[in-house]
Amino acid sequence: MTPSTTSAGRGSGRRSGPAGVVTGRTPWPLILPAALGMAFLLLPLAGLLIRAPWPTLAQRLAEPQVLEALRLSLVTATIATSVCLLLGVPLAWLLARVTFPGRRAVRALITVPLVLPPVVGGVALLLVLGRRGLVGQWLEATFGVTLPFTTAGVVIAEAFVAMPFLVISVEGALRAADLRLEEAAATLGASRWTIFRRVTLPLVAPGVVAGTVLCWARALGEFGATITFAGNFPGRTQTMPLAVYLALETEPEAAIVLSLLLLAVSVVILASLRDKWVSSP
């Protein structure tokens, strides 16, 4: 360290900590709002833990309606995530690798479900895939397929709101990938499909995994579009969030138990993605 650097550090009253974090005097005016923000976010979660019926927790988790809602949630969220992978990864590749007119507009429209109220998404799905919808009436007349208020409708609603998470994650990974490796494979005579399978996908695998996990978690927690497009029928369309809503009106303790279960899943998801999303020095 040079004398000028030392004198500059002394003059500013600051010192560099690990990973470039600047430490020094605490800006006290920020402490109170920071503490209030922390309390605002953590107290509701603490309320769940404090008010949970711990002595009867295992018994309530083993109730048939809870297990059925959990099973349906896991199955539909997994299928919805598979649909998102099948459609979202090629879409992310298209946005990251291909230049075409209106690409920015397409990207903006794809991310609309991130900010669109889920209930509005459910209404939009009804207008398109409902029995009198733009596509739904053709599906029913041609194939006899009706999607609203079915388990397939749950999958569609979850995929609609969750796919942007996957697309954004994979597109970001594709943009950060080293194109020279793909170019080297092309010079060796590999086809585009081979390059995509053998070079591109391994390069962006961490982004695909992170996007898949986030997509699955979002699908698992979907409520608004599901209840609007698929309804709330036990054993057929009643997922965990819908079961929480129904139990809150009739049996609050059951709603707390279901909420704890979803909270546990969320914590596991964040823990698995800590290196990419919530890591700190």
PDB file of C-alpha atoms in Angstrom:
ATOM      1  CA  MET A   1       0.000   0.000   0.000  1.00  0.00           C
ATOM      2  CA  THR A   2       1.453   3.350  -1.000  1.00  0.00           C
ATOM      3  CA  PRO A   3       1.633   6.343   1.367  1.00  0.00           C
ATOM      4  CA  SER A   4      -0.872   8.233  -0.768  1.00  0.00           C
ATOM      5  CA  THR A   5      -3.362   5.380  -0.484  1.00  0.00           C
ATOM      6  CA  THR A   6      -2.874   5.221   3.269  1.00  0.00           C
ATOM      7  CA  SER A   7      -3.346   8.933   3.690  1.00  0.00           C
ATOM      8  CA  ALA A   8      -6.419   8.871   1.462  1.00  0.00           C
ATOM      9  CA  GLY A   9      -7.942   6.103   3.554  1.00  0.00           C
ATOM     10  CA  ARG A  10      -7.230   8.002   6.774  1.00  0.00           C
ATOM     11  CA  GLY A  11      -8.620  11.196   5.376  1.00  0.00           C
ATOM     12  CA  SER A  12     -11.897   9.638   4.309  1.00  0.00           C
ATOM     13  CA  GLY A  13     -12.414   7.781   7.608  1.00  0.00           C
ATOM     14  CA  ARG A  14     -13.216   4.593   5.719  1.00  0.00           C
ATOM     15  CA  ARG A  15     -11.514   1.277   5.141  1.00  0.00           C
ATOM     16  CA  SER A  16     -12.127  -1.470   2.650  1.00  0.00           C
ATOM     17  CA  GLY A  17     -13.488  -4.707   4.030  1.00  0.00           C
ATOM     18  CA  PRO A  18     -13.868  -8.132   2.382  1.00  0.00           C
ATOM     19  CA  ALA A  19     -14.897  -8.175  -1.275  1.00  0.00           C
ATOM     20  CA  GLY A  20     -14.625  -4.382  -1.597  1.00  0.00           C
ATOM     21  CA  VAL A  21     -17.200  -3.597   1.127  1.00  0.00           C
ATOM     22  CA  VAL A  22     -16.494  -0.211   2.638  1.00  0.00           C
ATOM     23  CA  THR A  23     -16.664  -0.152   6.429  1.00  0.00           C
ATOM     24  CA  GLY A  24     -16.442   2.765   8.789  1.00  0.00           C
ATOM     25  CA  ARG A  25     -18.788   5.024  10.667  1.00  0.00           C
ATOM     26  CA  THR A  26     -22.395   3.862  10.756  1.00  0.00           C
ATOM     27  CA  PRO A  27     -24.850   6.285   9.047  1.00  0.00           C
ATOM     28  CA  TRP A  28     -27.253   6.385  11.999  1.00  0.00           C
ATOM     29  CA  PRO A  29     -30.159   8.055  10.129  1.00  0.00           C
ATOM     30  CA  LEU A  30     -30.434   4.841   8.073  1.00  0.00           C
ATOM     31  CA  ILE A  31     -30.582   2.463  11.028  1.00  0.00           C
ATOM     32  CA  LEU A  32     -34.181   3.124  12.078  1.00  0.00           C
ATOM     33  CA  PRO A  33     -35.809   2.767   8.622  1.00  0.00           C
ATOM     34  CA  ALA A  34     -33.626  -0.292   7.952  1.00  0.00           C
ATOM     35  CA  ALA A  35     -34.784  -1.884  11.198  1.00  0.00           C
ATOM     36  CA  LEU A  36     -38.410  -1.031  10.414  1.00  0.00           C
ATOM     37  CA  GLY A  37     -38.046  -2.572   6.951  1.00  0.00           C
ATOM     38  CA  MET A  38     -36.562  -5.726   8.441  1.00  0.00           C
ATOM     39  CA  ALA A  39     -39.362  -5.961  10.990  1.00  0.00           C
ATOM     40  CA  PHE A  40     -41.982  -5.359   8.298  1.00  0.00           C
ATOM     41  CA  LEU A  41     -40.700  -8.328   6.297  1.00  0.00           C
ATOM     42  CA  LEU A  42     -39.878 -10.725   9.142  1.00  0.00           C
ATOM     43  CA  LEU A  43     -42.667 -10.185  11.668  1.00  0.00           C
ATOM     44  CA  PRO A  44     -45.400 -11.786   9.495  1.00  0.00           C
ATOM     45  CA  LEU A  45     -43.211 -14.852   9.065  1.00  0.00           C
ATOM     46  CA  ALA A  46     -42.534 -14.908  12.791  1.00  0.00           C
ATOM     47  CA  GLY A  47     -46.284 -14.706  13.351  1.00  0.00           C
ATOM     48  CA  LEU A  48     -46.751 -17.905  11.365  1.00  0.00           C
ATOM     49  CA  LEU A  49     -44.160 -19.690  13.462  1.00  0.00           C
ATOM     50  CA  ILE A  50     -45.506 -18.389  16.763  1.00  0.00           C
ATOM     51  CA  ARG A  51     -49.173 -19.107  16.086  1.00  0.00           C
ATOM     52  CA  ALA A  52     -48.605 -22.493  14.449  1.00  0.00           C
ATOM     53  CA  PRO A  53     -50.348 -25.431  16.192  1.00  0.00           C
ATOM     54  CA  TRP A  54     -47.094 -27.297  16.769  1.00  0.00           C
ATOM     55  CA  PRO A  55     -48.558 -30.088  18.971  1.00  0.00           C
ATOM     56  CA  THR A  56     -51.003 -31.128  16.241  1.00  0.00           C
ATOM     57  CA  LEU A  57     -48.847 -30.168  13.254  1.00  0.00           C
ATOM     58  CA  ALA A  58     -48.026 -33.717  12.141  1.00  0.00           C
ATOM     59  CA  GLN A  59     -51.627 -34.806  12.517  1.00  0.00           C
ATOM     60  CA  ARG A  60     -52.913 -31.891  10.442  1.00  0.00           C
ATOM     61  CA  LEU A  61     -50.322 -32.453   7.728  1.00  0.00           C
ATOM     62  CA  ALA A  62     -51.521 -36.057   7.446  1.00  0.00           C
ATOM     63  CA  GLU A  63     -55.152 -35.063   6.823  1.00  0.00           C
ATOM     64  CA  PRO A  64     -56.472 -36.343   3.472  1.00  0.00           C
ATOM     65  CA  GLN A  65     -57.397 -32.909   2.088  1.00  0.00           C
ATOM     66  CA  VAL A  66     -53.928 -31.538   2.908  1.00  0.00           C
ATOM     67  CA  LEU A  67     -52.161 -34.488   1.292  1.00  0.00           C
ATOM     68  CA  GLU A  68     -54.423 -34.253  -1.757  1.00  0.00           C
ATOM     69  CA  ALA A  69     -53.763 -30.536  -2.193  1.00  0.00           C
ATOM     70  CA  LEU A  70     -50.034 -31.113  -1.732  1.00  0.00           C
ATOM     71  CA  ARG A  71     -49.998 -33.971  -4.235  1.00  0.00           C
ATOM     72  CA  LEU A  72     -51.910 -31.943  -6.803  1.00  0.00           C
ATOM     73  CA  SER A  73     -49.642 -28.926  -6.281  1.00  0.00           C
ATOM     74  CA  LEU A  74     -46.460 -30.956  -6.725  1.00  0.00           C
ATOM     75  CA  VAL A  75     -47.764 -32.753  -9.810  1.00  0.00           C
ATOM     76  CA  THR A  76     -49.138 -29.681 -11.584  1.00  0.00           C
ATOM     77  CA  ALA A  77     -46.124 -27.509 -10.718  1.00  0.00           C
ATOM     78  CA  THR A  78     -43.756 -30.174 -12.056  1.00  0.00           C
ATOM     79  CA  ILE A  79     -45.728 -30.625 -15.276  1.00  0.00           C
ATOM     80  CA  ALA A  80     -46.014 -26.847 -15.725  1.00  0.00           C
ATOM     81  CA  THR A  81     -42.257 -26.508 -15.240  1.00  0.00           C
ATOM     82  CA  SER A  82     -41.650 -29.217 -17.841  1.00  0.00           C
ATOM     83  CA  VAL A  83     -43.843 -27.303 -20.295  1.00  0.00           C
ATOM     84  CA  CYS A  84     -41.909 -24.120 -19.504  1.00  0.00           C
ATOM     85  CA  LEU A  85     -38.609 -25.898 -20.139  1.00  0.00           C
ATOM     86  CA  LEU A  86     -39.839 -27.316 -23.433  1.00  0.00           C
ATOM     87  CA  LEU A  87     -41.029 -23.931 -24.688  1.00  0.00           C
ATOM     88  CA  GLY A  88     -39.033 -21.437 -22.635  1.00  0.00           C
ATOM     89  CA  VAL A  89     -35.467 -22.559 -23.350  1.00  0.00           C
ATOM     90  CA  PRO A  90     -35.875 -22.277 -27.161  1.00  0.00           C
ATOM     91  CA  LEU A  91     -37.623 -18.941 -26.648  1.00  0.00           C
ATOM     92  CA  ALA A  92     -34.758 -17.661 -24.505  1.00  0.00           C
ATOM     93  CA  TRP A  93     -32.268 -18.838 -27.135  1.00  0.00           C
ATOM     94  CA  LEU A  94     -34.238 -17.002 -29.819  1.00  0.00           C
ATOM     95  CA  LEU A  95     -34.198 -13.758 -27.842  1.00  0.00           C
ATOM     96  CA  ALA A  96     -30.503 -14.043 -26.994  1.00  0.00           C
ATOM     97  CA  ARG A  97     -29.074 -15.300 -30.286  1.00  0.00           C
ATOM     98  CA  VAL A  98     -31.347 -14.172 -33.125  1.00  0.00           C
ATOM     99  CA  THR A  99     -31.856 -10.597 -34.272  1.00  0.00           C
ATOM    100  CA  PHE A 100     -35.289  -9.976 -35.749  1.00  0.00           C
ATOM    101  CA  PRO A 101     -37.630  -7.001 -36.079  1.00  0.00           C
ATOM    102  CA  GLY A 102     -39.536  -6.267 -32.907  1.00  0.00           C
ATOM    103  CA  ARG A 103     -37.312  -8.346 -30.629  1.00  0.00           C
ATOM    104  CA  ARG A 104     -37.473  -5.762 -27.836  1.00  0.00           C
ATOM    105  CA  ALA A 105     -41.253  -5.654 -28.051  1.00  0.00           C
ATOM    106  CA  VAL A 106     -41.434  -9.450 -27.941  1.00  0.00           C
ATOM    107  CA  ARG A 107     -39.178  -9.539 -24.884  1.00  0.00           C
ATOM    108  CA  ALA A 108     -41.322  -6.919 -23.155  1.00  0.00           C
ATOM    109  CA  LEU A 109     -44.525  -8.826 -23.905  1.00  0.00           C
ATOM    110  CA  ILE A 110     -43.027 -12.086 -22.640  1.00  0.00           C
ATOM    111  CA  THR A 111     -42.241 -10.479 -19.294  1.00  0.00           C
ATOM    112  CA  VAL A 112     -45.747  -9.001 -18.903  1.00  0.00           C
ATOM    113  CA  PRO A 113     -46.959 -11.934 -16.729  1.00  0.00           C
ATOM    114  CA  LEU A 114     -44.330 -10.916 -14.171  1.00  0.00           C
ATOM    115  CA  VAL A 115     -46.196  -7.678 -13.440  1.00  0.00           C
ATOM    116  CA  LEU A 116     -49.673  -8.580 -14.642  1.00  0.00           C
ATOM    117  CA  PRO A 117     -52.146  -9.255 -11.801  1.00  0.00           C
ATOM    118  CA  PRO A 118     -52.637 -13.037 -11.839  1.00  0.00           C
ATOM    119  CA  VAL A 119     -56.417 -12.664 -11.849  1.00  0.00           C
ATOM    120  CA  VAL A 120     -56.145 -10.680 -15.072  1.00  0.00           C
ATOM    121  CA  GLY A 121     -54.021 -13.497 -16.489  1.00  0.00           C
ATOM    122  CA  GLY A 122     -56.781 -15.954 -15.572  1.00  0.00           C
ATOM    123  CA  VAL A 123     -59.381 -13.806 -17.311  1.00  0.00           C
ATOM    124  CA  ALA A 124     -57.162 -13.605 -20.403  1.00  0.00           C
ATOM    125  CA  LEU A 125     -56.795 -17.396 -20.427  1.00  0.00           C
ATOM    126  CA  LEU A 126     -60.560 -17.769 -20.215  1.00  0.00           C
ATOM    127  CA  LEU A 127     -61.042 -15.444 -23.175  1.00  0.00           C
ATOM    128  CA  VAL A 128     -58.621 -17.481 -25.270  1.00  0.00           C
ATOM    129  CA  LEU A 129     -59.014 -21.050 -23.999  1.00  0.00           C
ATOM    130  CA  GLY A 130     -62.495 -20.973 -22.501  1.00  0.00           C
ATOM    131  CA  ARG A 131     -65.394 -22.850 -24.079  1.00  0.00           C
ATOM    132  CA  ARG A 132     -66.268 -19.694 -26.012  1.00  0.00           C
ATOM    133  CA  GLY A 133     -62.709 -18.450 -26.287  1.00  0.00           C
ATOM    134  CA  LEU A 134     -60.770 -17.723 -29.445  1.00  0.00           C
ATOM    135  CA  VAL A 135     -59.008 -21.090 -29.358  1.00  0.00           C
ATOM    136  CA  GLY A 136     -61.075 -22.940 -26.760  1.00  0.00           C
ATOM    137  CA  GLN A 137     -64.217 -23.186 -28.875  1.00  0.00           C
ATOM    138  CA  TRP A 138     -62.184 -24.702 -31.721  1.00  0.00           C
ATOM    139  CA  LEU A 139     -60.562 -27.214 -29.333  1.00  0.00           C
ATOM    140  CA  GLU A 140     -63.960 -28.296 -28.044  1.00  0.00           C
ATOM    141  CA  ALA A 141     -65.574 -28.501 -31.481  1.00  0.00           C
ATOM    142  CA  THR A 142     -62.662 -30.350 -33.100  1.00  0.00           C
ATOM    143  CA  PHE A 143     -61.245 -32.542 -30.339  1.00  0.00           C
ATOM    144  CA  GLY A 144     -63.859 -32.322 -27.590  1.00  0.00           C
ATOM    145  CA  VAL A 145     -61.245 -30.842 -25.250  1.00  0.00           C
ATOM    146  CA  THR A 146     -62.306 -28.411 -22.515  1.00  0.00           C
ATOM    147  CA  LEU A 147     -59.527 -26.832 -20.475  1.00  0.00           C
ATOM    148  CA  PRO A 148     -61.144 -24.481 -17.917  1.00  0.00           C
ATOM    149  CA  PHE A 149     -61.900 -25.945 -14.469  1.00  0.00           C
ATOM    150  CA  THR A 150     -59.746 -29.008 -15.091  1.00  0.00           C
ATOM    151  CA  THR A 151     -56.365 -30.184 -13.838  1.00  0.00           C
ATOM    152  CA  ALA A 152     -54.937 -29.355 -17.262  1.00  0.00           C
ATOM    153  CA  GLY A 153     -56.247 -25.829 -16.732  1.00  0.00           C
ATOM    154  CA  VAL A 154     -54.224 -25.624 -13.517  1.00  0.00           C
ATOM    155  CA  VAL A 155     -51.076 -26.597 -15.432  1.00  0.00           C
ATOM    156  CA  ILE A 156     -51.760 -23.978 -18.111  1.00  0.00           C
ATOM    157  CA  ALA A 157     -52.390 -21.234 -15.552  1.00  0.00           C
ATOM    158  CA  GLU A 158     -49.204 -22.086 -13.647  1.00  0.00           C
ATOM    159  CA  ALA A 159     -47.103 -22.269 -16.808  1.00  0.00           C
ATOM    160  CA  PHE A 160     -48.450 -18.903 -17.996  1.00  0.00           C
ATOM    161  CA  VAL A 161     -47.327 -17.032 -14.885  1.00  0.00           C
ATOM    162  CA  ALA A 162     -44.092 -19.000 -14.300  1.00  0.00           C
ATOM    163  CA  MET A 163     -42.492 -19.195 -17.747  1.00  0.00           C
ATOM    164  CA  PRO A 164     -41.067 -15.626 -17.724  1.00  0.00           C
ATOM    165  CA  PHE A 165     -38.860 -16.539 -14.745  1.00  0.00           C
ATOM    166  CA  LEU A 166     -37.270 -19.322 -16.758  1.00  0.00           C
ATOM    167  CA  VAL A 167     -36.949 -17.279 -19.952  1.00  0.00           C
ATOM    168  CA  ILE A 168     -35.249 -14.362 -18.189  1.00  0.00           C
ATOM    169  CA  SER A 169     -32.794 -16.614 -16.344  1.00  0.00           C
ATOM    170  CA  VAL A 170     -31.833 -18.630 -19.414  1.00  0.00           C
ATOM    171  CA  GLU A 171     -31.591 -15.589 -21.682  1.00  0.00           C
ATOM    172  CA  GLY A 172     -29.258 -13.892 -19.196  1.00  0.00           C
ATOM    173  CA  ALA A 173     -27.082 -17.002 -19.054  1.00  0.00           C
ATOM    174  CA  LEU A 174     -26.984 -17.210 -22.852  1.00  0.00           C
ATOM    175  CA  ARG A 175     -25.912 -13.580 -23.168  1.00  0.00           C
ATOM    176  CA  ALA A 176     -23.130 -14.136 -20.634  1.00  0.00           C
ATOM    177  CA  ALA A 177     -21.859 -17.335 -22.289  1.00  0.00           C
ATOM    178  CA  ASP A 178     -18.596 -17.305 -24.233  1.00  0.00           C
ATOM    179  CA  LEU A 179     -19.519 -17.371 -27.923  1.00  0.00           C
ATOM    180  CA  ARG A 180     -15.986 -18.369 -28.902  1.00  0.00           C
ATOM    181  CA  LEU A 181     -16.640 -21.932 -27.783  1.00  0.00           C
ATOM    182  CA  GLU A 182     -19.664 -22.181 -30.065  1.00  0.00           C
ATOM    183  CA  GLU A 183     -17.673 -20.654 -32.922  1.00  0.00           C
ATOM    184  CA  ALA A 184     -14.867 -23.157 -32.352  1.00  0.00           C
ATOM    185  CA  ALA A 185     -17.345 -26.028 -32.516  1.00  0.00           C
ATOM    186  CA  ALA A 186     -18.780 -24.620 -35.739  1.00  0.00           C
ATOM    187  CA  THR A 187     -15.308 -24.451 -37.327  1.00  0.00           C
ATOM    188  CA  LEU A 188     -14.851 -28.142 -36.490  1.00  0.00           C
ATOM    189  CA  GLY A 189     -17.938 -28.974 -38.540  1.00  0.00           C
ATOM    190  CA  ALA A 190     -20.563 -29.367 -35.797  1.00  0.00           C
ATOM    191  CA  SER A 191     -24.133 -28.661 -36.829  1.00  0.00           C
ATOM    192  CA  ARG A 192     -26.186 -25.973 -35.088  1.00  0.00           C
ATOM    193  CA  TRP A 193     -28.243 -28.569 -33.277  1.00  0.00           C
ATOM    194  CA  THR A 194     -25.101 -30.371 -32.104  1.00  0.00           C
ATOM    195  CA  ILE A 195     -23.590 -27.082 -30.931  1.00  0.00           C
ATOM    196  CA  PHE A 196     -26.746 -26.302 -29.004  1.00  0.00           C
ATOM    197  CA  ARG A 197     -26.849 -29.724 -27.316  1.00  0.00           C
ATOM    198  CA  ARG A 198     -23.137 -30.290 -26.717  1.00  0.00           C
ATOM    199  CA  VAL A 199     -21.808 -26.765 -26.173  1.00  0.00           C
ATOM    200  CA  THR A 200     -24.505 -24.177 -25.479  1.00  0.00           C
ATOM    201  CA  LEU A 201     -26.630 -26.128 -23.005  1.00  0.00           C
ATOM    202  CA  PRO A 202     -23.672 -27.200 -20.818  1.00  0.00           C
ATOM    203  CA  LEU A 203     -22.450 -23.588 -20.795  1.00  0.00           C
ATOM    204  CA  VAL A 204     -25.768 -22.216 -19.568  1.00  0.00           C
ATOM    205  CA  ALA A 205     -26.699 -25.169 -17.356  1.00  0.00           C
ATOM    206  CA  PRO A 206     -26.455 -23.161 -14.082  1.00  0.00           C
ATOM    207  CA  GLY A 207     -28.823 -20.535 -15.492  1.00  0.00           C
ATOM    208  CA  VAL A 208     -31.221 -23.224 -16.702  1.00  0.00           C
ATOM    209  CA  VAL A 209     -31.208 -24.899 -13.283  1.00  0.00           C
ATOM    210  CA  ALA A 210     -31.782 -21.610 -11.459  1.00  0.00           C
ATOM    211  CA  GLY A 211     -34.573 -20.638 -13.843  1.00  0.00           C
ATOM    212  CA  THR A 212     -36.170 -24.065 -13.505  1.00  0.00           C
ATOM    213  CA  VAL A 213     -36.204 -23.906  -9.719  1.00  0.00           C
ATOM    214  CA  LEU A 214     -37.651 -20.381  -9.708  1.00  0.00           C
ATOM    215  CA  CYS A 215     -40.211 -21.398 -12.307  1.00  0.00           C
ATOM    216  CA  TRP A 216     -41.254 -24.422 -10.243  1.00  0.00           C
ATOM    217  CA  ALA A 217     -41.548 -22.354  -7.071  1.00  0.00           C
ATOM    218  CA  ARG A 218     -43.659 -19.733  -8.842  1.00  0.00           C
ATOM    219  CA  ALA A 219     -45.923 -22.412 -10.273  1.00  0.00           C
ATOM    220  CA  LEU A 220     -46.296 -24.014  -6.852  1.00  0.00           C
ATOM    221  CA  GLY A 221     -47.410 -20.729  -5.318  1.00  0.00           C
ATOM    222  CA  GLU A 222     -49.744 -19.590  -8.095  1.00  0.00           C
ATOM    223  CA  PHE A 223     -53.208 -18.533  -6.914  1.00  0.00           C
ATOM    224  CA  GLY A 224     -54.991 -15.826  -8.921  1.00  0.00           C
ATOM    225  CA  ALA A 225     -54.815 -17.228 -12.431  1.00  0.00           C
ATOM    226  CA  THR A 226     -55.526 -20.737 -11.138  1.00  0.00           C
ATOM    227  CA  ILE A 227     -58.695 -19.904  -9.246  1.00  0.00           C
ATOM    228  CA  THR A 228     -59.957 -17.749 -12.133  1.00  0.00           C
ATOM    229  CA  PHE A 229     -59.224 -20.177 -14.967  1.00  0.00           C
ATOM    230  CA  ALA A 230     -59.372 -23.560 -13.219  1.00  0.00           C
ATOM    231  CA  GLY A 231     -61.586 -22.964 -10.196  1.00  0.00           C
ATOM    232  CA  ASN A 232     -61.238 -24.451  -6.713  1.00  0.00           C
ATOM    233  CA  PHE A 233     -62.421 -28.063  -6.820  1.00  0.00           C
ATOM    234  CA  PRO A 234     -60.894 -30.414  -4.202  1.00  0.00           C
ATOM    235  CA  GLY A 235     -58.940 -33.247  -5.765  1.00  0.00           C
ATOM    236  CA  ARG A 236     -59.087 -31.713  -9.243  1.00  0.00           C
ATOM    237  CA  THR A 237     -57.974 -28.084  -9.181  1.00  0.00           C
ATOM    238  CA  GLN A 238     -57.481 -27.203  -5.506  1.00  0.00           C
ATOM    239  CA  THR A 239     -53.758 -26.606  -5.079  1.00  0.00           C
ATOM    240  CA  MET A 240     -52.024 -25.617  -1.850  1.00  0.00           C
ATOM    241  CA  PRO A 241     -52.539 -21.828  -2.163  1.00  0.00           C
ATOM    242  CA  LEU A 242     -56.233 -22.368  -2.904  1.00  0.00           C
ATOM    243  CA  ALA A 243     -56.507 -24.736   0.058  1.00  0.00           C
ATOM    244  CA  VAL A 244     -54.960 -22.041   2.273  1.00  0.00           C
ATOM    245  CA  TYR A 245     -57.533 -19.522   1.089  1.00  0.00           C
ATOM    246  CA  LEU A 246     -60.423 -21.907   1.703  1.00  0.00           C
ATOM    247  CA  ALA A 247     -59.147 -23.062   5.109  1.00  0.00           C
ATOM    248  CA  LEU A 248     -58.662 -19.466   6.276  1.00  0.00           C
ATOM    249  CA  GLU A 249     -62.424 -18.967   6.187  1.00  0.00           C
ATOM    250  CA  THR A 250     -63.383 -22.178   7.975  1.00  0.00           C
ATOM    251  CA  GLU A 251     -60.345 -23.476   9.910  1.00  0.00           C
ATOM    252  CA  PRO A 252     -57.593 -20.883  10.512  1.00  0.00           C
ATOM    253  CA  GLU A 253     -55.218 -23.379  12.142  1.00  0.00           C
ATOM    254  CA  ALA A 254     -55.293 -25.546   9.024  1.00  0.00           C
ATOM    255  CA  ALA A 255     -54.492 -22.455   6.946  1.00  0.00           C
ATOM    256  CA  ILE A 256     -51.479 -21.791   9.182  1.00  0.00           C
ATOM    257  CA  VAL A 257     -50.238 -25.357   8.732  1.00  0.00           C
ATOM    258  CA  LEU A 258     -50.556 -25.154   4.951  1.00  0.00           C
ATOM    259  CA  SER A 259     -48.835 -21.764   4.955  1.00  0.00           C
ATOM    260  CA  LEU A 260     -45.967 -23.192   6.985  1.00  0.00           C
ATOM    261  CA  LEU A 261     -45.549 -25.929   4.436  1.00  0.00           C
ATOM    262  CA  LEU A 262     -45.342 -23.419   1.588  1.00  0.00           C
ATOM    263  CA  LEU A 263     -42.970 -21.262   3.652  1.00  0.00           C
ATOM    264  CA  ALA A 264     -40.690 -24.253   4.163  1.00  0.00           C
ATOM    265  CA  VAL A 265     -40.630 -24.882   0.419  1.00  0.00           C
ATOM    266  CA  SER A 266     -39.751 -21.222  -0.215  1.00  0.00           C
ATOM    267  CA  VAL A 267     -36.886 -21.333   2.269  1.00  0.00           C
ATOM    268  CA  VAL A 268     -35.508 -24.478   0.649  1.00  0.00           C
ATOM    269  CA  ILE A 269     -35.709 -22.815  -2.777  1.00  0.00           C
ATOM    270  CA  LEU A 270     -33.844 -19.719  -1.583  1.00  0.00           C
ATOM    271  CA  ALA A 271     -31.225 -21.848   0.150  1.00  0.00           C
ATOM    272  CA  SER A 272     -30.618 -23.838  -3.026  1.00  0.00           C
ATOM    273  CA  LEU A 273     -30.154 -20.629  -5.046  1.00  0.00           C
ATOM    274  CA  ARG A 274     -28.196 -18.639  -2.464  1.00  0.00           C
ATOM    275  CA  ASP A 275     -24.995 -18.600  -4.518  1.00  0.00           C
ATOM    276  CA  LYS A 276     -26.771 -17.032  -7.490  1.00  0.00           C
ATOM    277  CA  TRP A 277     -29.458 -14.789  -5.974  1.00  0.00           C
ATOM    278  CA  VAL A 278     -28.989 -14.024  -2.305  1.00  0.00           C
ATOM    279  CA  SER A 279     -25.278 -14.464  -1.643  1.00  0.00           C
ATOM    280  CA  SER A 280     -23.501 -11.770   0.310  1.00  0.00           C
ATOM    281  CA  PRO A 281     -19.850 -11.279   1.284  1.00  0.00           C
TER     282      PRO A 281
END
